[in-house]
Coordinates of C-alpha atoms in Angstrom, one line a residue:
M1 CA 110.4 119.8 110.9
P2 CA 110.5 122.5 107.7
F3 CA 109.3 126.0 108.8
R4 CA 106.4 125.8 106.7
C5 CA 104.9 122.7 108.0
A6 CA 105.4 123.7 111.5
L7 CA 104.0 127.2 110.7
I8 CA 100.9 125.3 109.4
V9 CA 100.6 123.1 112.6
L10 CA 100.9 125.6 115.1
L11 CA 98.6 127.6 113.1
L12 CA 96.2 124.4 113.4
W13 CA 96.9 124.2 117.4
V14 CA 95.8 128.0 117.9
S15 CA 92.8 128.2 115.9
A16 CA 91.7 125.2 117.6
G17 CA 91.4 126.8 120.5
W18 CA 93.6 125.3 123.3
G19 CA 93.3 128.2 125.6
A20 CA 94.9 126.8 128.9
E21 CA 96.0 127.6 132.5
L22 CA 99.5 126.1 133.7
R23 CA 100.4 125.8 137.2
T24 CA 104.0 124.9 138.7
L25 CA 105.4 123.5 141.4
T26 CA 106.2 126.8 142.6
G27 CA 102.9 128.1 142.8
K28 CA 103.0 130.3 139.7
T29 CA 100.0 130.2 137.3
I30 CA 100.5 131.1 133.4
S31 CA 96.9 131.6 131.4
G32 CA 97.3 131.9 127.4
E33 CA 97.2 129.6 124.3
L34 CA 98.9 126.5 124.5
L35 CA 101.4 126.1 121.6
T36 CA 103.6 123.4 122.2
I37 CA 103.6 120.1 124.5
N38 CA 106.3 117.8 124.4
N39 CA 108.0 115.4 126.7
K40 CA 110.3 118.0 127.3
E41 CA 108.6 121.6 127.5
V42 CA 105.1 123.2 127.4
V43 CA 105.0 126.6 125.7
L44 CA 102.1 129.0 125.9
R45 CA 101.5 132.2 124.5
S46 CA 100.3 135.0 127.5
G47 CA 100.0 138.5 125.7
T48 CA 102.6 139.1 123.2
E49 CA 104.6 136.5 125.1
E50 CA 106.2 133.2 124.6
I51 CA 106.8 131.4 127.8
A52 CA 108.5 127.8 128.2
T53 CA 108.1 125.7 131.1
P54 CA 110.3 122.6 131.6
I55 CA 108.2 119.5 132.2
E56 CA 109.5 118.7 135.7
Q57 CA 108.7 122.3 136.7
V58 CA 105.0 121.5 135.3
L59 CA 102.0 120.7 138.0
A60 CA 98.9 120.9 135.6
I61 CA 97.6 122.0 132.9
D62 CA 93.5 122.9 133.2
L63 CA 91.8 123.1 129.4
Q64 CA 88.1 123.3 128.9
A65 CA 86.6 121.2 131.2
S66 CA 83.1 119.9 131.0
N67 CA 80.7 116.8 130.8
L68 CA 80.7 114.9 127.4
L69 CA 79.7 111.6 128.6
T70 CA 75.5 112.0 128.8
K71 CA 73.1 109.3 130.7
D72 CA 71.9 107.7 127.8
L73 CA 75.3 107.1 126.5
K74 CA 75.6 103.1 126.8
Y75 CA 79.5 102.0 126.9
K76 CA 82.0 99.3 128.0
D77 CA 84.7 100.0 130.3
V78 CA 88.1 99.1 129.2
E79 CA 91.2 99.3 131.5
L80 CA 94.5 99.2 130.3
T81 CA 97.9 97.2 131.8
D82 CA 99.1 101.3 132.7
G83 CA 95.8 101.9 134.5
T84 CA 94.2 103.7 131.3
L85 CA 90.6 103.4 131.5
L86 CA 88.3 104.2 128.5
H87 CA 84.9 104.4 128.1
C88 CA 84.2 102.2 124.6
L89 CA 81.1 102.2 122.0
D90 CA 82.6 99.2 120.9
V91 CA 85.7 96.7 121.4
K92 CA 87.1 93.9 119.0
F93 CA 89.4 91.5 119.4
R94 CA 91.1 90.1 116.4
G95 CA 93.8 87.4 117.0
K96 CA 96.1 89.1 119.6
Q97 CA 94.9 92.6 118.3
A98 CA 92.2 94.8 120.3
E99 CA 90.6 97.2 118.2
L100 CA 88.5 99.9 120.6
T101 CA 86.4 102.9 119.6
T102 CA 85.7 105.2 122.4
V103 CA 82.7 107.3 123.1
A104 CA 84.5 110.0 121.6
G105 CA 84.6 108.1 118.0
Q106 CA 88.8 107.8 118.7
E107 CA 90.4 104.6 117.3
V108 CA 92.4 103.1 119.4
K109 CA 94.8 99.8 118.7
V110 CA 96.8 97.8 121.2
P111 CA 98.1 94.3 121.5
L112 CA 95.6 92.3 123.3
S113 CA 98.1 91.6 125.8
A114 CA 97.7 95.2 127.0
I115 CA 94.0 94.7 128.0
G116 CA 93.5 94.7 131.9
Y117 CA 89.6 94.3 131.5
V118 CA 86.8 94.5 129.5
I119 CA 83.4 95.3 131.3
S120 CA 80.0 95.7 129.5
D121 CA 77.2 97.9 130.9
A122 CA 79.4 100.1 132.8
H123 CA 77.6 103.0 131.9
D124 CA 75.6 101.4 135.2
P125 CA 77.1 102.1 138.3
K126 CA 75.6 99.1 139.8
V127 CA 77.8 96.7 137.6
V128 CA 80.8 98.9 138.1
Q129 CA 80.3 98.6 141.8
T130 CA 80.0 94.8 141.5
V131 CA 82.6 94.1 139.1
K132 CA 85.3 96.2 141.1
E133 CA 84.2 94.8 144.9
R134 CA 83.8 90.8 143.4
F135 CA 86.1 90.4 141.0
L136 CA 88.6 93.2 140.8
A137 CA 89.3 93.8 144.6
K138 CA 90.0 90.2 145.3
K139 CA 93.6 88.5 144.7
R140 CA 93.4 86.0 142.1
T141 CA 95.6 83.3 140.2
R142 CA 93.9 83.0 136.9
D143 CA 91.8 84.8 134.5
L144 CA 88.1 85.5 134.5
L145 CA 85.4 85.2 132.0
I146 CA 82.2 86.7 133.5
V147 CA 78.7 85.9 132.1
K148 CA 75.6 87.4 133.1
T149 CA 72.3 85.5 133.4
A150 CA 68.9 86.0 132.7
D151 CA 68.1 87.3 136.1
G152 CA 71.4 89.9 135.9
Q153 CA 73.5 88.2 138.1
L154 CA 77.0 88.6 137.0
N155 CA 78.7 85.0 137.3
P156 CA 82.5 84.3 137.0
L157 CA 84.6 81.6 135.6
Q158 CA 88.1 80.9 136.2
G159 CA 90.5 79.8 133.3
T160 CA 93.4 80.9 131.3
L161 CA 92.3 83.7 128.0
G162 CA 93.8 83.0 124.9
D163 CA 93.8 84.6 121.4
A164 CA 90.4 85.8 120.1
D165 CA 89.9 84.0 116.6
E166 CA 90.8 86.6 113.2
K167 CA 87.3 87.1 112.6
G168 CA 87.1 88.4 115.8
E169 CA 83.8 86.3 117.1
T170 CA 85.4 84.1 119.4
I171 CA 88.1 83.6 122.3
E172 CA 90.0 80.9 123.4
F173 CA 89.4 80.0 126.9
E174 CA 90.8 77.1 129.3
V175 CA 88.8 76.2 132.4
A176 CA 90.4 76.2 135.1
D177 CA 91.5 72.3 136.8
L178 CA 89.4 71.1 133.8
N179 CA 92.2 71.3 130.9
Q180 CA 89.0 71.8 128.6
K181 CA 89.9 74.1 126.0
A182 CA 86.6 76.0 124.5
R183 CA 85.5 79.0 122.2
P184 CA 82.9 81.1 123.8
A185 CA 81.1 83.9 121.3
L186 CA 82.9 87.4 122.4
A187 CA 78.9 88.4 122.1
R188 CA 78.0 86.5 124.5
I189 CA 80.3 87.7 127.1
H190 CA 80.0 90.2 130.1
G191 CA 83.4 91.0 130.6
L192 CA 87.0 89.4 130.6
I193 CA 89.5 90.2 133.4
F194 CA 93.3 89.0 132.7
L195 CA 95.9 87.9 135.1
R196 CA 98.4 90.3 133.9
T197 CA 102.1 90.8 134.8
P198 CA 103.3 94.6 134.7
D199 CA 105.8 94.9 132.0
A200 CA 109.3 96.0 133.3
N201 CA 110.5 97.6 130.2
A202 CA 107.3 100.1 129.5
P203 CA 108.3 103.5 129.6
E204 CA 107.5 105.8 132.9
P205 CA 104.4 108.0 132.7
I206 CA 104.6 111.4 132.6
C207 CA 101.5 112.6 133.2
K208 CA 97.4 111.7 133.3
L209 CA 95.2 113.3 131.1
F210 CA 91.4 113.6 131.8
D211 CA 89.2 114.2 129.1
N212 CA 85.3 115.5 128.8
Y213 CA 84.3 112.3 128.4
R214 CA 85.7 111.3 132.1
N215 CA 88.4 108.8 130.8
T216 CA 91.8 108.9 132.2
V217 CA 94.5 108.1 130.4
V218 CA 98.3 107.5 131.5
V219 CA 100.3 108.9 129.0
S220 CA 104.2 108.5 128.6
G221 CA 104.6 110.6 125.3
L222 CA 103.0 113.5 123.8
S223 CA 103.3 114.9 120.7
L224 CA 101.7 117.6 118.4
G225 CA 100.4 117.0 115.3
P226 CA 97.9 117.8 112.7
D227 CA 95.3 115.9 114.2
G228 CA 96.0 117.6 117.5
L229 CA 97.6 116.3 120.6
T230 CA 98.4 113.0 120.2
V231 CA 99.2 111.2 123.6
T232 CA 101.0 107.6 123.9
T233 CA 100.1 105.5 127.0
P234 CA 102.7 103.3 128.6
A235 CA 101.2 100.1 127.0
G236 CA 101.5 101.3 123.6
A237 CA 98.2 103.2 123.0
K238 CA 98.1 106.2 120.5
I239 CA 94.9 108.4 121.1
A240 CA 94.4 111.6 119.2
Y241 CA 92.8 114.9 121.0
K242 CA 90.6 117.6 119.8
P243 CA 90.8 121.0 122.4
E244 CA 86.9 120.5 123.0
L245 CA 87.7 116.9 124.5
V246 CA 90.7 117.5 126.9
A247 CA 89.5 118.5 130.5
K248 CA 93.2 118.2 132.2
L249 CA 96.6 117.3 132.0
D250 CA 97.9 116.4 135.6
F251 CA 101.8 116.5 136.0
S252 CA 101.9 116.0 139.8
K253 CA 102.7 112.6 140.2
G254 CA 106.1 111.9 141.7
K255 CA 105.9 116.0 142.4
M256 CA 103.3 116.9 144.3
E257 CA 101.6 113.9 146.1
F258 CA 98.4 114.8 148.8
L259 CA 99.1 112.6 152.1
S260 CA 95.2 111.6 152.0
D261 CA 96.5 109.4 149.0
M262 CA 99.5 108.1 150.4
Q263 CA 99.5 104.9 153.2
P264 CA 100.9 106.0 156.4
V265 CA 103.7 103.2 156.9
R266 CA 102.9 103.8 161.0
V267 CA 99.6 104.7 162.6
V268 CA 99.0 105.7 166.5
E269 CA 95.8 106.0 167.3
T270 CA 95.0 106.7 171.2
N271 CA 92.6 108.9 173.6
N272 CA 92.0 109.3 177.1
L273 CA 88.8 108.5 177.5
E274 CA 87.6 105.1 175.8
R275 CA 86.3 105.9 172.8
V276 CA 89.6 106.2 169.5
E277 CA 89.1 108.6 167.0
H278 CA 90.2 107.6 163.7
Y279 CA 91.6 109.6 161.4
R280 CA 89.8 110.4 158.0
R281 CA 91.2 111.2 154.6
D282 CA 89.7 113.9 152.3
Q283 CA 86.6 114.0 154.7
N284 CA 85.7 115.8 158.6
L285 CA 85.8 113.6 161.6
D286 CA 81.8 113.6 160.9
G287 CA 82.6 112.4 157.5
D288 CA 81.5 115.9 155.9
K289 CA 83.8 118.1 153.7
I290 CA 86.8 119.3 155.5
T291 CA 85.6 122.9 155.8
L292 CA 87.9 125.9 157.3
D293 CA 86.9 129.4 157.9
G294 CA 83.8 128.8 155.6
K295 CA 85.9 127.2 152.8
K296 CA 85.2 123.6 151.8
Y297 CA 88.2 121.5 150.9
D298 CA 88.2 118.1 148.4
K299 CA 91.8 117.0 149.9
G300 CA 93.2 116.9 153.2
L301 CA 93.5 114.9 156.9
A302 CA 91.4 114.9 159.8
L303 CA 93.1 114.2 163.2
H304 CA 91.8 113.7 166.7
A305 CA 94.1 113.9 169.7
Y306 CA 95.9 111.8 170.0
T307 CA 96.9 110.8 166.7
E308 CA 100.4 110.2 165.0
L309 CA 101.0 109.3 160.8
E310 CA 104.4 108.6 159.6
Y311 CA 105.1 108.7 156.0
K312 CA 108.0 107.4 154.1
L313 CA 109.3 110.1 151.5
D314 CA 113.0 109.0 150.7
G315 CA 114.2 112.0 150.9
G316 CA 112.3 113.0 147.4
Y317 CA 110.5 116.1 148.7
E318 CA 111.3 120.0 149.1
Y319 CA 108.2 120.8 151.2
F320 CA 105.0 120.1 153.1
M321 CA 102.2 122.2 152.8
C322 CA 98.7 122.7 154.0
I323 CA 96.1 124.4 155.2
L324 CA 95.7 124.5 159.2
G325 CA 93.1 124.7 161.5
V326 CA 89.7 123.2 163.3
D327 CA 86.9 122.1 161.3
D328 CA 83.7 124.7 161.2
L329 CA 81.7 122.1 161.4
V330 CA 82.9 119.3 164.1
G331 CA 81.7 119.5 167.7
G332 CA 84.3 119.4 170.7
N333 CA 85.6 121.6 173.2
D334 CA 87.3 124.4 173.0
G335 CA 91.0 124.5 173.9
P336 CA 94.7 124.6 172.5
T337 CA 95.4 121.2 170.2
L338 CA 99.2 120.9 169.3
V339 CA 100.5 119.9 165.7
R340 CA 104.1 118.6 165.9
L341 CA 106.0 118.2 162.3
E342 CA 108.8 115.7 162.8
G343 CA 111.2 114.5 160.1
D344 CA 113.7 111.9 161.1
G345 CA 113.0 111.8 164.7
R346 CA 113.6 115.5 165.0
E347 CA 110.9 118.7 165.8
I348 CA 110.6 120.4 162.3
K349 CA 107.9 123.0 163.8
T350 CA 104.9 122.7 166.3
W351 CA 101.7 124.8 166.4
T352 CA 99.1 125.5 169.0
I353 CA 96.0 125.9 167.1
T354 CA 92.4 126.7 168.9
R355 CA 88.8 127.2 167.6
K356 CA 89.3 131.3 167.8
D357 CA 92.4 131.0 165.4
K358 CA 92.1 131.6 161.6
P359 CA 93.4 128.7 159.5
I360 CA 97.2 128.9 159.2
P361 CA 98.9 128.8 155.5
V362 CA 101.9 126.1 156.4
K363 CA 104.6 125.8 153.9
V364 CA 107.7 123.9 155.6
P365 CA 111.1 122.9 153.9
I366 CA 111.6 119.1 154.5
R367 CA 114.6 118.3 151.9
D368 CA 116.3 115.0 152.7
V369 CA 113.6 113.8 155.3
H370 CA 113.0 110.1 155.0
R371 CA 110.6 109.9 157.2
L372 CA 107.8 112.4 158.1
K373 CA 105.9 112.6 161.0
I374 CA 102.5 114.6 162.1
V375 CA 101.5 114.3 165.4
V376 CA 98.4 116.0 166.7
A377 CA 97.9 116.2 170.9
S378 CA 96.1 117.8 173.2
G379 CA 97.2 120.9 175.0
D380 CA 95.8 120.5 178.2
L381 CA 95.0 117.1 180.3
L382 CA 91.5 116.2 178.4
D383 CA 92.0 115.0 174.3
L384 CA 87.9 115.6 174.3
G385 CA 86.9 117.8 171.2
K386 CA 90.7 118.4 170.5
H387 CA 91.1 117.9 166.4
V388 CA 92.7 119.7 163.7
N389 CA 92.4 119.6 159.6
L390 CA 95.4 119.3 157.8
A391 CA 93.4 120.9 154.4
D392 CA 95.5 120.0 151.3
A393 CA 98.0 118.4 153.2
K394 CA 100.7 117.5 150.6
V395 CA 104.8 117.3 150.1
S396 CA 106.0 118.6 146.6
K397 CA 109.5 118.8 144.9

């Protein structure tokens, strides 16, 4: 890029007010003006210094978070095959192409084959919940065409969806088991759910973008241009963003994982009484916020004695981290609770925790550990009331 063009782009970027806070894998925080971002590095101006951070070291970039999704805004939800979820004012299908207008006014074009589903009235939480529970959560072998009855019921028709007509008025639909093709009017269809096979050749995502209209965009490419930040999704959608629209860029996937977002490969839950207390994710054992020494945590695990959780890491992480302690709000007898961390069958570290102890910040090396096991047990004869929180429990590279 010629120097003059690069300077103009830079001035546009800075004048737009891209104030950012960057967090790295090592725990370092850099605050300043976002100057450059691409698939290789992020550059921030902090004071008079320009600081470049390789993408592989970036955990997250926090920008200007706000909520622009007002209650009176009506929209459709469109999910792409790569997991991108967009709230849209308008959705048009023309032939093999989909044309989307987001609630922010962005124009997005993708192949029809990149659409996972389209649901109308997505501003209504009840509609979204119904669609998720009745249609998306169940295993399917066909596409679904959803119609809405006069009394508001959502009824699915199984079959095979084809292309839209060039005017964008109808879509081909072959009804399951009848071998009959029809072209229902798109305007009368409440939802379309496609059965898609993942594209094995799609580029790998590098981050997720969360915007201020509560959209989630899976990002495989970023570039800086006169129109602001342009992101490309693995499904091929290109979306341009102004500073006021972007809340956060999350690069943590594959670098840092919360254990509450991971599925343990082995769970053991027993008790020397008749009742077994099952472990909780992102909640304490009473179903409330995890709370340690007055501080509440959104993420973490709550475990009762006796519990074992084993996670498959495949040797891909450097550290296990958490804040370890007994929940402020969950009752029970005082007494020692043992927490043992094991890696591939060998003890890494053991802690003894009581209610009187302050929460313990934990950072333990786990390099080359393939199976990580957390064991919570009683330090005396009784399991009653023996439990701990592992707030913000995570593994990182």
